[in-house]
């Protein structure tokens, strides 16, 4: 296959941050610089930097020593969608299509291809930019692991590790005080973090959005444990879990965000009900953004490196563009961005890990 004439690429990190972003920035930049003699530009703060023309060169030294660091050296934004960007006109904020600014800024810097590292929101905008003629490669990021088409997003393993360590710590204090402890983890509308951290920590009850729970099933299970002499219970709950027929627990709505709902508070809500129905002391613990921080696990560093390398290799050697790099069955490849945009990957109710958890007597609140 003929090699492409790509001389300059730009790279951005969009949406919520997660461990491993810097590892991808490093892998993309080093692969591009060392193997293809490409100039690399870093876009500051995701799509916001593309709209505001904030791009800077990324040279070898700029991407050296960042493999193990959390966050993103480029910064990110989860309110900057070029197609719905808040613009103030006559004192009113109107969501406006400013994609022409993105295109003209990329032209100013002679950018031949754009590498977008992000989740579903970032990929939805990337797919629209691709339709306007910008060659794009996407890299699947999110602690939530909810991107379709790939076995695993980078950042997920670190979040699960952090959550598991935290639940292990809660476990010992729950045992000492004979309490019911409810640990709320992130994940938005998917229960991957709760399922994996719940199983890894040996949680007694795991509640995920995909399996709406019944309060009576949870309280019966806890009281049965008490009757057996088990004087504490650990519940891992996903922030997006909800009661059968009930609604999501929303913590706040972010003005001008293309994805304005922020979930949170289900642990506190459940805690009050469980304490009242069982007369057992019950406490909520919210892990929050701790799950997004810190150094990536070795698994995520390797995954991020593979994703970054594959993105550039496919772009340069195979002329692949407007695709998302994916891992399927342990092998790296890519799928069209259009297949990913606007979709999320929930936990199948009969997922093998759900079955394994049930087999070791974990309650899912049903
Ligand atoms: O998508 C990653 C994530 O951390 C979700 O798990 C969580 O619901 C959301 O982002 C929180 O977003 P923010 O940092 O804007 O509060």
mmCIF file of C-alpha atoms and ligand atoms in Angstrom:
data_model
loop_
_atom_site.group_PDB
_atom_site.id
_atom_site.type_symbol
_atom_site.label_atom_id
_atom_site.label_comp_id
_atom_site.label_asym_id
_atom_site.label_seq_id
_atom_site.Cartn_x
_atom_site.Cartn_y
_atom_site.Cartn_z
ATOM 1 C CA UNK A 1 0.000 0.000 0.000
ATOM 2 C CA UNK A 2 1.326 3.480 -0.867
ATOM 3 C CA UNK A 3 2.607 5.537 2.031
ATOM 4 C CA UNK A 4 0.730 8.786 2.733
ATOM 5 C CA UNK A 5 2.282 12.241 2.457
ATOM 6 C CA UNK A 6 1.620 13.309 5.996
ATOM 7 C CA UNK A 7 4.106 15.875 7.269
ATOM 8 C CA UNK A 8 2.331 17.402 10.267
ATOM 9 C CA UNK A 9 -0.140 15.938 12.741
ATOM 10 C CA UNK A 10 -1.953 17.511 15.675
ATOM 11 C CA UNK A 11 -3.014 15.642 18.786
ATOM 12 C CA UNK A 12 -5.703 16.489 21.332
ATOM 13 C CA UNK A 13 -7.151 14.972 24.499
ATOM 14 C CA UNK A 14 -10.906 15.525 24.911
ATOM 15 C CA UNK A 15 -13.544 14.921 27.595
ATOM 16 C CA UNK A 16 -12.817 13.844 31.163
ATOM 17 C CA UNK A 17 -9.179 13.027 31.843
ATOM 18 C CA UNK A 18 -7.954 9.565 32.775
ATOM 19 C CA UNK A 19 -4.684 7.788 33.556
ATOM 20 C CA UNK A 20 -2.776 6.867 30.399
ATOM 21 C CA UNK A 21 -3.440 10.010 28.338
ATOM 22 C CA UNK A 22 0.190 11.067 28.571
ATOM 23 C CA UNK A 23 1.298 7.558 27.650
ATOM 24 C CA UNK A 24 -0.717 7.845 24.407
ATOM 25 C CA UNK A 25 0.589 11.359 23.686
ATOM 26 C CA UNK A 26 4.119 9.981 24.137
ATOM 27 C CA UNK A 27 3.521 6.913 21.966
ATOM 28 C CA UNK A 28 1.875 8.898 19.154
ATOM 29 C CA UNK A 29 4.562 11.598 19.183
ATOM 30 C CA UNK A 30 7.576 9.297 19.451
ATOM 31 C CA UNK A 31 6.274 6.917 16.780
ATOM 32 C CA UNK A 32 5.573 9.865 14.465
ATOM 33 C CA UNK A 33 8.866 11.686 15.086
ATOM 34 C CA UNK A 34 11.286 8.743 15.171
ATOM 35 C CA UNK A 35 9.759 6.572 12.470
ATOM 36 C CA UNK A 36 8.130 8.935 9.990
ATOM 37 C CA UNK A 37 9.864 12.280 10.557
ATOM 38 C CA UNK A 38 6.518 13.967 11.186
ATOM 39 C CA UNK A 39 6.084 17.303 12.991
ATOM 40 C CA UNK A 40 3.727 16.926 15.939
ATOM 41 C CA UNK A 41 1.587 19.714 17.377
ATOM 42 C CA UNK A 42 -0.199 19.461 20.705
ATOM 43 C CA UNK A 43 -3.634 21.078 20.965
ATOM 44 C CA UNK A 44 -4.332 22.631 24.361
ATOM 45 C CA UNK A 45 -7.561 21.790 26.200
ATOM 46 C CA UNK A 46 -9.147 19.499 23.625
ATOM 47 C CA UNK A 47 -11.450 20.983 20.991
ATOM 48 C CA UNK A 48 -11.350 24.311 22.861
ATOM 49 C CA UNK A 49 -7.730 24.764 21.771
ATOM 50 C CA UNK A 50 -8.666 23.998 18.162
ATOM 51 C CA UNK A 51 -11.436 26.588 18.260
ATOM 52 C CA UNK A 52 -9.168 29.176 19.944
ATOM 53 C CA UNK A 53 -6.044 28.340 17.861
ATOM 54 C CA UNK A 54 -3.944 27.131 20.779
ATOM 55 C CA UNK A 55 -1.525 24.609 19.275
ATOM 56 C CA UNK A 56 2.126 24.152 20.236
ATOM 57 C CA UNK A 57 4.947 21.961 18.943
ATOM 58 C CA UNK A 58 5.561 18.664 20.713
ATOM 59 C CA UNK A 59 9.202 17.614 20.333
ATOM 60 C CA UNK A 60 11.079 14.612 21.717
ATOM 61 C CA UNK A 61 11.876 16.393 24.967
ATOM 62 C CA UNK A 62 8.282 17.533 25.511
ATOM 63 C CA UNK A 63 7.038 13.937 25.530
ATOM 64 C CA UNK A 64 9.908 12.456 27.475
ATOM 65 C CA UNK A 65 9.333 11.346 31.071
ATOM 66 C CA UNK A 66 5.522 11.422 30.839
ATOM 67 C CA UNK A 67 4.737 7.702 30.437
ATOM 68 C CA UNK A 68 3.955 7.236 34.124
ATOM 69 C CA UNK A 69 2.247 10.531 34.892
ATOM 70 C CA UNK A 70 -1.513 10.903 35.330
ATOM 71 C CA UNK A 71 -3.628 13.639 33.720
ATOM 72 C CA UNK A 72 -2.740 15.150 30.354
ATOM 73 C CA UNK A 73 0.125 17.537 29.568
ATOM 74 C CA UNK A 74 -2.155 19.110 26.948
ATOM 75 C CA UNK A 75 -5.137 19.809 29.199
ATOM 76 C CA UNK A 76 -8.697 18.857 28.258
ATOM 77 C CA UNK A 77 -12.208 20.228 28.120
ATOM 78 C CA UNK A 78 -15.558 18.501 28.245
ATOM 79 C CA UNK A 79 -17.684 21.489 27.323
ATOM 80 C CA UNK A 80 -16.064 22.323 23.965
ATOM 81 C CA UNK A 81 -17.985 20.675 21.136
ATOM 82 C CA UNK A 82 -17.139 22.548 17.874
ATOM 83 C CA UNK A 83 -20.661 21.880 16.609
ATOM 84 C CA UNK A 84 -22.455 23.117 19.777
ATOM 85 C CA UNK A 85 -20.143 25.744 21.201
ATOM 86 C CA UNK A 86 -21.531 28.324 23.644
ATOM 87 C CA UNK A 87 -21.271 31.757 21.998
ATOM 88 C CA UNK A 88 -22.546 34.931 23.708
ATOM 89 C CA UNK A 89 -24.619 37.132 21.416
ATOM 90 C CA UNK A 90 -26.534 40.152 22.788
ATOM 91 C CA UNK A 91 -26.123 38.871 26.353
ATOM 92 C CA UNK A 92 -27.566 35.464 25.404
ATOM 93 C CA UNK A 93 -25.527 32.253 25.181
ATOM 94 C CA UNK A 94 -26.351 30.309 22.034
ATOM 95 C CA UNK A 95 -24.891 26.884 21.160
ATOM 96 C CA UNK A 96 -23.311 27.549 17.771
ATOM 97 C CA UNK A 97 -21.514 25.543 15.056
ATOM 98 C CA UNK A 98 -17.938 26.912 15.053
ATOM 99 C CA UNK A 99 -16.377 24.022 13.140
ATOM 100 C CA UNK A 100 -15.163 26.484 10.449
ATOM 101 C CA UNK A 101 -12.754 27.886 13.096
ATOM 102 C CA UNK A 102 -11.348 24.409 13.686
ATOM 103 C CA UNK A 103 -10.797 23.889 9.973
ATOM 104 C CA UNK A 104 -9.153 27.279 9.433
ATOM 105 C CA UNK A 105 -6.864 26.837 12.477
ATOM 106 C CA UNK A 106 -5.771 23.395 11.292
ATOM 107 C CA UNK A 107 -5.041 24.899 7.850
ATOM 108 C CA UNK A 108 -3.006 27.731 9.427
ATOM 109 C CA UNK A 109 -0.709 25.118 10.976
ATOM 110 C CA UNK A 110 -0.638 22.878 7.852
ATOM 111 C CA UNK A 111 -2.053 19.964 9.835
ATOM 112 C CA UNK A 112 -2.493 16.900 7.604
ATOM 113 C CA UNK A 113 -4.184 14.662 10.196
ATOM 114 C CA UNK A 114 -5.666 14.988 13.666
ATOM 115 C CA UNK A 115 -5.304 12.422 16.463
ATOM 116 C CA UNK A 116 -8.270 12.650 18.859
ATOM 117 C CA UNK A 117 -7.873 10.838 22.176
ATOM 118 C CA UNK A 118 -11.232 10.643 23.887
ATOM 119 C CA UNK A 119 -14.476 8.930 24.734
ATOM 120 C CA UNK A 120 -17.864 8.852 23.009
ATOM 121 C CA UNK A 121 -18.357 12.653 23.045
ATOM 122 C CA UNK A 122 -14.918 13.305 21.562
ATOM 123 C CA UNK A 123 -15.469 10.605 18.914
ATOM 124 C CA UNK A 124 -18.923 11.994 17.998
ATOM 125 C CA UNK A 125 -17.331 15.390 17.231
ATOM 126 C CA UNK A 126 -14.383 13.665 15.507
ATOM 127 C CA UNK A 127 -16.777 11.783 13.200
ATOM 128 C CA UNK A 128 -18.446 15.081 12.228
ATOM 129 C CA UNK A 129 -15.074 16.793 11.620
ATOM 130 C CA UNK A 130 -14.027 13.813 9.475
ATOM 131 C CA UNK A 131 -17.104 14.436 7.283
ATOM 132 C CA UNK A 132 -15.816 17.991 6.740
ATOM 133 C CA UNK A 133 -12.612 16.558 5.260
ATOM 134 C CA UNK A 134 -10.215 16.394 8.209
ATOM 135 C CA UNK A 135 -8.333 13.063 8.292
ATOM 136 C CA UNK A 136 -8.713 11.737 11.840
ATOM 137 C CA UNK A 137 -7.526 8.814 13.940
ATOM 138 C CA UNK A 138 -9.328 8.264 17.259
ATOM 139 C CA UNK A 139 -7.848 6.611 20.344
ATOM 140 C CA UNK A 140 -10.327 5.112 22.852
ATOM 141 C CA UNK A 141 -10.049 6.687 26.289
ATOM 142 C CA UNK A 142 -12.294 6.534 29.351
ATOM 143 C CA UNK A 143 -12.258 5.030 32.805
ATOM 144 C CA UNK A 144 -15.868 3.971 32.116
ATOM 145 C CA UNK A 145 -14.848 1.381 29.456
ATOM 146 C CA UNK A 146 -18.101 2.178 27.644
ATOM 147 C CA UNK A 147 -16.827 2.773 24.093
ATOM 148 C CA UNK A 148 -18.256 0.361 21.539
ATOM 149 C CA UNK A 149 -16.027 -1.706 19.236
ATOM 150 C CA UNK A 150 -13.045 -2.165 21.531
ATOM 151 C CA UNK A 151 -12.416 -4.745 24.247
ATOM 152 C CA UNK A 152 -11.040 -2.168 26.615
ATOM 153 C CA UNK A 153 -10.397 1.550 26.804
ATOM 154 C CA UNK A 154 -7.195 2.731 28.476
ATOM 155 C CA UNK A 155 -7.742 4.244 31.937
ATOM 156 C CA UNK A 156 -10.245 1.579 32.938
ATOM 157 C CA UNK A 157 -7.713 -0.790 34.485
ATOM 158 C CA UNK A 158 -6.244 2.005 36.617
ATOM 159 C CA UNK A 159 -9.706 3.122 37.775
ATOM 160 C CA UNK A 160 -10.628 -0.455 38.705
ATOM 161 C CA UNK A 161 -7.334 -0.856 40.585
ATOM 162 C CA UNK A 162 -7.882 2.398 42.490
ATOM 163 C CA UNK A 163 -11.492 1.519 43.298
ATOM 164 C CA UNK A 164 -10.556 -2.001 44.413
ATOM 165 C CA UNK A 165 -7.834 -0.731 46.731
ATOM 166 C CA UNK A 166 -10.286 1.753 48.238
ATOM 167 C CA UNK A 167 -12.995 -0.893 48.723
ATOM 168 C CA UNK A 168 -10.416 -3.189 50.384
ATOM 169 C CA UNK A 169 -9.735 -0.410 52.878
ATOM 170 C CA UNK A 170 -13.427 0.187 53.525
ATOM 171 C CA UNK A 171 -13.778 -3.579 54.029
ATOM 172 C CA UNK A 172 -11.610 -3.648 57.159
ATOM 173 C CA UNK A 173 -13.364 -0.753 58.857
ATOM 174 C CA UNK A 174 -16.775 -2.195 57.916
ATOM 175 C CA UNK A 175 -15.751 -5.421 59.593
ATOM 176 C CA UNK A 176 -14.485 -3.704 62.764
ATOM 177 C CA UNK A 177 -17.655 -1.642 63.203
ATOM 178 C CA UNK A 178 -20.161 -4.208 61.936
ATOM 179 C CA UNK A 179 -21.533 -1.746 59.422
ATOM 180 C CA UNK A 180 -23.043 -1.840 55.994
ATOM 181 C CA UNK A 181 -20.749 0.234 53.778
ATOM 182 C CA UNK A 182 -21.843 1.434 50.347
ATOM 183 C CA UNK A 183 -19.069 2.467 47.980
ATOM 184 C CA UNK A 184 -20.167 4.548 44.998
ATOM 185 C CA UNK A 185 -17.960 4.298 41.918
ATOM 186 C CA UNK A 186 -18.038 6.166 38.590
ATOM 187 C CA UNK A 187 -18.965 4.766 35.195
ATOM 188 C CA UNK A 188 -21.817 6.971 33.985
ATOM 189 C CA UNK A 189 -24.487 4.791 32.370
ATOM 190 C CA UNK A 190 -22.345 1.614 32.323
ATOM 191 C CA UNK A 191 -21.467 -0.674 35.213
ATOM 192 C CA UNK A 192 -18.001 -1.872 34.130
ATOM 193 C CA UNK A 193 -16.053 -0.251 36.977
ATOM 194 C CA UNK A 194 -18.567 -1.401 39.614
ATOM 195 C CA UNK A 195 -18.655 -4.934 38.225
ATOM 196 C CA UNK A 196 -14.875 -5.367 38.036
ATOM 197 C CA UNK A 197 -13.998 -3.564 41.282
ATOM 198 C CA UNK A 198 -16.949 -5.259 42.998
ATOM 199 C CA UNK A 199 -15.768 -8.726 41.989
ATOM 200 C CA UNK A 200 -12.094 -7.943 42.668
ATOM 201 C CA UNK A 201 -12.897 -6.696 46.174
ATOM 202 C CA UNK A 202 -15.309 -9.499 46.999
ATOM 203 C CA UNK A 203 -18.199 -7.077 47.471
ATOM 204 C CA UNK A 204 -21.314 -8.798 48.814
ATOM 205 C CA UNK A 205 -23.647 -6.761 46.648
ATOM 206 C CA UNK A 206 -22.909 -5.133 43.268
ATOM 207 C CA UNK A 207 -25.389 -2.708 41.755
ATOM 208 C CA UNK A 208 -25.010 -1.652 38.121
ATOM 209 C CA UNK A 209 -27.174 0.447 35.775
ATOM 210 C CA UNK A 210 -27.838 -2.504 33.475
ATOM 211 C CA UNK A 211 -29.550 -4.517 36.250
ATOM 212 C CA UNK A 212 -32.072 -2.278 38.051
ATOM 213 C CA UNK A 213 -32.323 -3.311 41.706
ATOM 214 C CA UNK A 214 -35.108 -3.920 44.214
ATOM 215 C CA UNK A 215 -34.572 -2.485 47.706
ATOM 216 C CA UNK A 216 -36.219 -5.547 49.268
ATOM 217 C CA UNK A 217 -33.734 -7.888 47.523
ATOM 218 C CA UNK A 218 -30.830 -5.882 48.965
ATOM 219 C CA UNK A 219 -32.202 -5.670 52.520
ATOM 220 C CA UNK A 220 -33.231 -9.365 52.545
ATOM 221 C CA UNK A 221 -29.696 -10.320 51.467
ATOM 222 C CA UNK A 222 -28.089 -8.153 54.178
ATOM 223 C CA UNK A 223 -30.412 -9.495 56.887
ATOM 224 C CA UNK A 224 -29.698 -13.087 55.792
ATOM 225 C CA UNK A 225 -25.980 -12.368 56.123
ATOM 226 C CA UNK A 226 -26.595 -10.974 59.620
ATOM 227 C CA UNK A 227 -28.594 -14.065 60.562
ATOM 228 C CA UNK A 228 -25.620 -16.192 59.437
ATOM 229 C CA UNK A 229 -23.353 -14.219 61.762
ATOM 230 C CA UNK A 230 -21.790 -12.064 59.036
ATOM 231 C CA UNK A 231 -21.823 -8.761 60.823
ATOM 232 C CA UNK A 232 -20.983 -6.432 57.968
ATOM 233 C CA UNK A 233 -21.807 -6.035 54.293
ATOM 234 C CA UNK A 234 -20.019 -4.313 51.412
ATOM 235 C CA UNK A 235 -22.059 -2.855 48.583
ATOM 236 C CA UNK A 236 -20.365 -1.504 45.457
ATOM 237 C CA UNK A 237 -22.770 0.681 43.551
ATOM 238 C CA UNK A 238 -22.277 2.319 40.157
ATOM 239 C CA UNK A 239 -23.241 5.997 40.082
ATOM 240 C CA UNK A 240 -25.734 5.172 37.311
ATOM 241 C CA UNK A 241 -27.474 2.313 39.159
ATOM 242 C CA UNK A 242 -31.170 2.766 39.751
ATOM 243 C CA UNK A 243 -34.116 1.069 41.381
ATOM 244 C CA UNK A 244 -36.428 -0.953 39.167
ATOM 245 C CA UNK A 245 -38.925 1.574 37.815
ATOM 246 C CA UNK A 246 -36.958 4.382 39.493
ATOM 247 C CA UNK A 247 -34.834 7.206 38.167
ATOM 248 C CA UNK A 248 -31.138 8.067 38.003
ATOM 249 C CA UNK A 249 -29.586 10.003 40.879
ATOM 250 C CA UNK A 250 -28.317 13.252 39.379
ATOM 251 C CA UNK A 251 -25.808 15.318 41.326
ATOM 252 C CA UNK A 252 -25.779 18.374 39.077
ATOM 253 C CA UNK A 253 -26.417 19.655 35.595
ATOM 254 C CA UNK A 254 -23.492 21.450 33.936
ATOM 255 C CA UNK A 255 -24.586 24.524 31.996
ATOM 256 C CA UNK A 256 -23.473 24.661 28.331
ATOM 257 C CA UNK A 257 -22.058 21.121 28.392
ATOM 258 C CA UNK A 258 -23.044 18.915 25.427
ATOM 259 C CA UNK A 259 -23.420 16.096 27.990
ATOM 260 C CA UNK A 260 -24.778 18.101 30.944
ATOM 261 C CA UNK A 261 -25.852 15.376 33.411
ATOM 262 C CA UNK A 262 -23.439 14.544 36.246
ATOM 263 C CA UNK A 263 -24.529 11.487 38.190
ATOM 264 C CA UNK A 264 -23.880 11.052 41.902
ATOM 265 C CA UNK A 265 -25.567 10.492 45.236
ATOM 266 C CA UNK A 266 -26.995 6.989 44.862
ATOM 267 C CA UNK A 267 -24.882 5.673 47.797
ATOM 268 C CA UNK A 268 -26.270 8.288 50.187
ATOM 269 C CA UNK A 269 -29.828 7.661 48.979
ATOM 270 C CA UNK A 270 -29.478 3.896 49.406
ATOM 271 C CA UNK A 271 -27.718 4.236 52.733
ATOM 272 C CA UNK A 272 -30.645 6.055 54.343
ATOM 273 C CA UNK A 273 -33.165 3.491 53.073
ATOM 274 C CA UNK A 274 -31.088 0.433 54.049
ATOM 275 C CA UNK A 275 -30.392 1.757 57.557
ATOM 276 C CA UNK A 276 -34.061 2.518 58.066
ATOM 277 C CA UNK A 277 -35.219 -0.907 56.784
ATOM 278 C CA UNK A 278 -32.553 -3.098 58.468
ATOM 279 C CA UNK A 279 -31.716 -1.061 61.595
ATOM 280 C CA UNK A 280 -28.053 -1.707 60.728
ATOM 281 C CA UNK A 281 -25.674 1.227 60.727
ATOM 282 C CA UNK A 282 -25.051 2.073 57.058
ATOM 283 C CA UNK A 283 -22.529 4.541 55.609
ATOM 284 C CA UNK A 284 -21.929 5.823 52.094
ATOM 285 C CA UNK A 285 -18.437 6.404 50.620
ATOM 286 C CA UNK A 286 -18.092 8.207 47.300
ATOM 287 C CA UNK A 287 -14.800 7.571 45.480
ATOM 288 C CA UNK A 288 -15.363 10.252 42.835
ATOM 289 C CA UNK A 289 -12.465 11.707 40.863
ATOM 290 C CA UNK A 290 -9.847 9.706 42.780
ATOM 291 C CA UNK A 291 -10.666 7.063 40.151
ATOM 292 C CA UNK A 292 -9.538 9.394 37.370
ATOM 293 C CA UNK A 293 -6.253 10.414 38.946
ATOM 294 C CA UNK A 294 -2.809 9.050 39.593
ATOM 295 C CA UNK A 295 -0.257 7.062 37.693
ATOM 296 C CA UNK A 296 -1.545 4.513 35.151
ATOM 297 C CA UNK A 297 -1.156 0.806 35.928
ATOM 298 C CA UNK A 298 1.411 -1.159 33.887
ATOM 299 C CA UNK A 299 -1.516 -2.656 31.919
ATOM 300 C CA UNK A 300 -2.775 0.809 30.954
ATOM 301 C CA UNK A 301 0.729 2.007 30.057
ATOM 302 C CA UNK A 302 1.110 -0.946 27.694
ATOM 303 C CA UNK A 303 -2.396 -0.530 26.252
ATOM 304 C CA UNK A 304 -1.891 3.216 25.762
ATOM 305 C CA UNK A 305 1.464 2.631 24.053
ATOM 306 C CA UNK A 306 -0.072 0.040 21.723
ATOM 307 C CA UNK A 307 -2.984 2.344 20.876
ATOM 308 C CA UNK A 308 -0.738 5.341 20.169
ATOM 309 C CA UNK A 309 1.687 3.315 18.056
ATOM 310 C CA UNK A 310 -1.139 1.604 16.130
ATOM 311 C CA UNK A 311 -2.846 4.934 15.357
ATOM 312 C CA UNK A 312 0.275 6.296 13.638
ATOM 313 C CA UNK A 313 1.228 3.011 11.988
ATOM 314 C CA UNK A 314 -2.228 2.565 10.417
ATOM 315 C CA UNK A 315 -2.325 6.202 9.323
ATOM 316 C CA UNK A 316 1.134 6.123 7.745
ATOM 317 C CA UNK A 317 1.493 2.569 6.436
ATOM 318 C CA UNK A 318 -2.075 1.624 5.554
ATOM 319 C CA UNK A 319 -3.576 4.997 4.683
ATOM 320 C CA UNK A 320 -6.297 4.380 7.282
ATOM 321 C CA UNK A 321 -8.202 7.496 8.338
ATOM 322 C CA UNK A 322 -11.413 8.454 10.105
ATOM 323 C CA UNK A 323 -11.096 5.312 12.175
ATOM 324 C CA UNK A 324 -10.907 4.517 15.886
ATOM 325 C CA UNK A 325 -8.017 2.327 16.981
ATOM 326 C CA UNK A 326 -9.386 -0.722 18.785
ATOM 327 C CA UNK A 327 -8.320 -3.885 20.551
ATOM 328 C CA UNK A 328 -10.423 -6.911 19.663
ATOM 329 C CA UNK A 329 -9.579 -10.316 21.094
ATOM 330 C CA UNK A 330 -6.191 -8.926 22.141
ATOM 331 C CA UNK A 331 -5.322 -7.796 18.583
ATOM 332 C CA UNK A 332 -4.982 -4.163 17.527
ATOM 333 C CA UNK A 333 -6.794 -2.742 14.512
ATOM 334 C CA UNK A 334 -9.351 -0.059 13.754
ATOM 335 C CA UNK A 335 -13.021 0.539 12.970
ATOM 336 C CA UNK A 336 -14.760 3.505 11.268
ATOM 337 C CA UNK A 337 -15.495 6.415 13.639
ATOM 338 C CA UNK A 338 -19.067 6.442 12.324
ATOM 339 C CA UNK A 339 -19.607 3.050 13.986
ATOM 340 C CA UNK A 340 -18.722 4.478 17.385
ATOM 341 C CA UNK A 341 -20.198 7.976 17.384
ATOM 342 C CA UNK A 342 -23.100 8.503 19.752
ATOM 343 C CA UNK A 343 -23.138 4.932 21.097
ATOM 344 C CA UNK A 344 -22.162 3.404 24.424
ATOM 345 C CA UNK A 345 -21.317 -0.165 25.436
ATOM 346 C CA UNK A 346 -23.322 -1.355 28.448
ATOM 347 C CA UNK A 347 -22.529 -4.482 30.484
ATOM 348 C CA UNK A 348 -24.572 -7.358 29.001
ATOM 349 C CA UNK A 349 -26.868 -8.743 31.727
ATOM 350 C CA UNK A 350 -25.471 -12.223 31.045
ATOM 351 C CA UNK A 351 -21.817 -11.127 30.815
ATOM 352 C CA UNK A 352 -19.484 -13.960 31.936
ATOM 353 C CA UNK A 353 -18.289 -11.869 34.886
ATOM 354 C CA UNK A 354 -21.867 -11.264 36.031
ATOM 355 C CA UNK A 355 -22.395 -15.026 35.866
ATOM 356 C CA UNK A 356 -19.179 -15.717 37.789
ATOM 357 C CA UNK A 357 -20.127 -13.171 40.454
ATOM 358 C CA UNK A 358 -23.573 -14.749 40.816
ATOM 359 C CA UNK A 359 -21.939 -18.170 41.087
ATOM 360 C CA UNK A 360 -19.966 -17.009 44.129
ATOM 361 C CA UNK A 361 -23.188 -15.736 45.722
ATOM 362 C CA UNK A 362 -22.838 -12.058 44.926
ATOM 363 C CA UNK A 363 -26.170 -10.264 45.030
ATOM 364 C CA UNK A 364 -27.119 -7.891 42.174
ATOM 365 C CA UNK A 365 -30.160 -6.571 43.995
ATOM 366 C CA UNK A 366 -32.675 -8.730 42.148
HETATM 367 O O1 LIG B 1 -16.638 9.636 31.809
HETATM 368 C C1 LIG B 1 -15.751 9.654 32.875
HETATM 369 C C2 LIG B 1 -16.410 10.168 34.128
HETATM 370 O O2 LIG B 1 -15.470 10.170 35.171
HETATM 371 C C3 LIG B 1 -17.672 9.429 34.534
HETATM 372 O O3 LIG B 1 -17.405 8.196 35.144
HETATM 373 C C4 LIG B 1 -18.329 10.448 35.411
HETATM 374 O O4 LIG B 1 -19.729 10.251 35.452
HETATM 375 C C5 LIG B 1 -18.007 11.744 34.729
HETATM 376 O O5 LIG B 1 -16.850 11.515 33.942
HETATM 377 C C6 LIG B 1 -17.734 12.883 35.668
HETATM 378 O O6 LIG B 1 -17.493 14.029 34.919
HETATM 379 P P1 LIG B 1 -16.929 15.384 35.547
HETATM 380 O O7 LIG B 1 -15.465 15.234 35.777
HETATM 381 O O8 LIG B 1 -17.229 16.403 34.529
HETATM 382 O O9 LIG B 1 -17.648 15.600 36.848
#
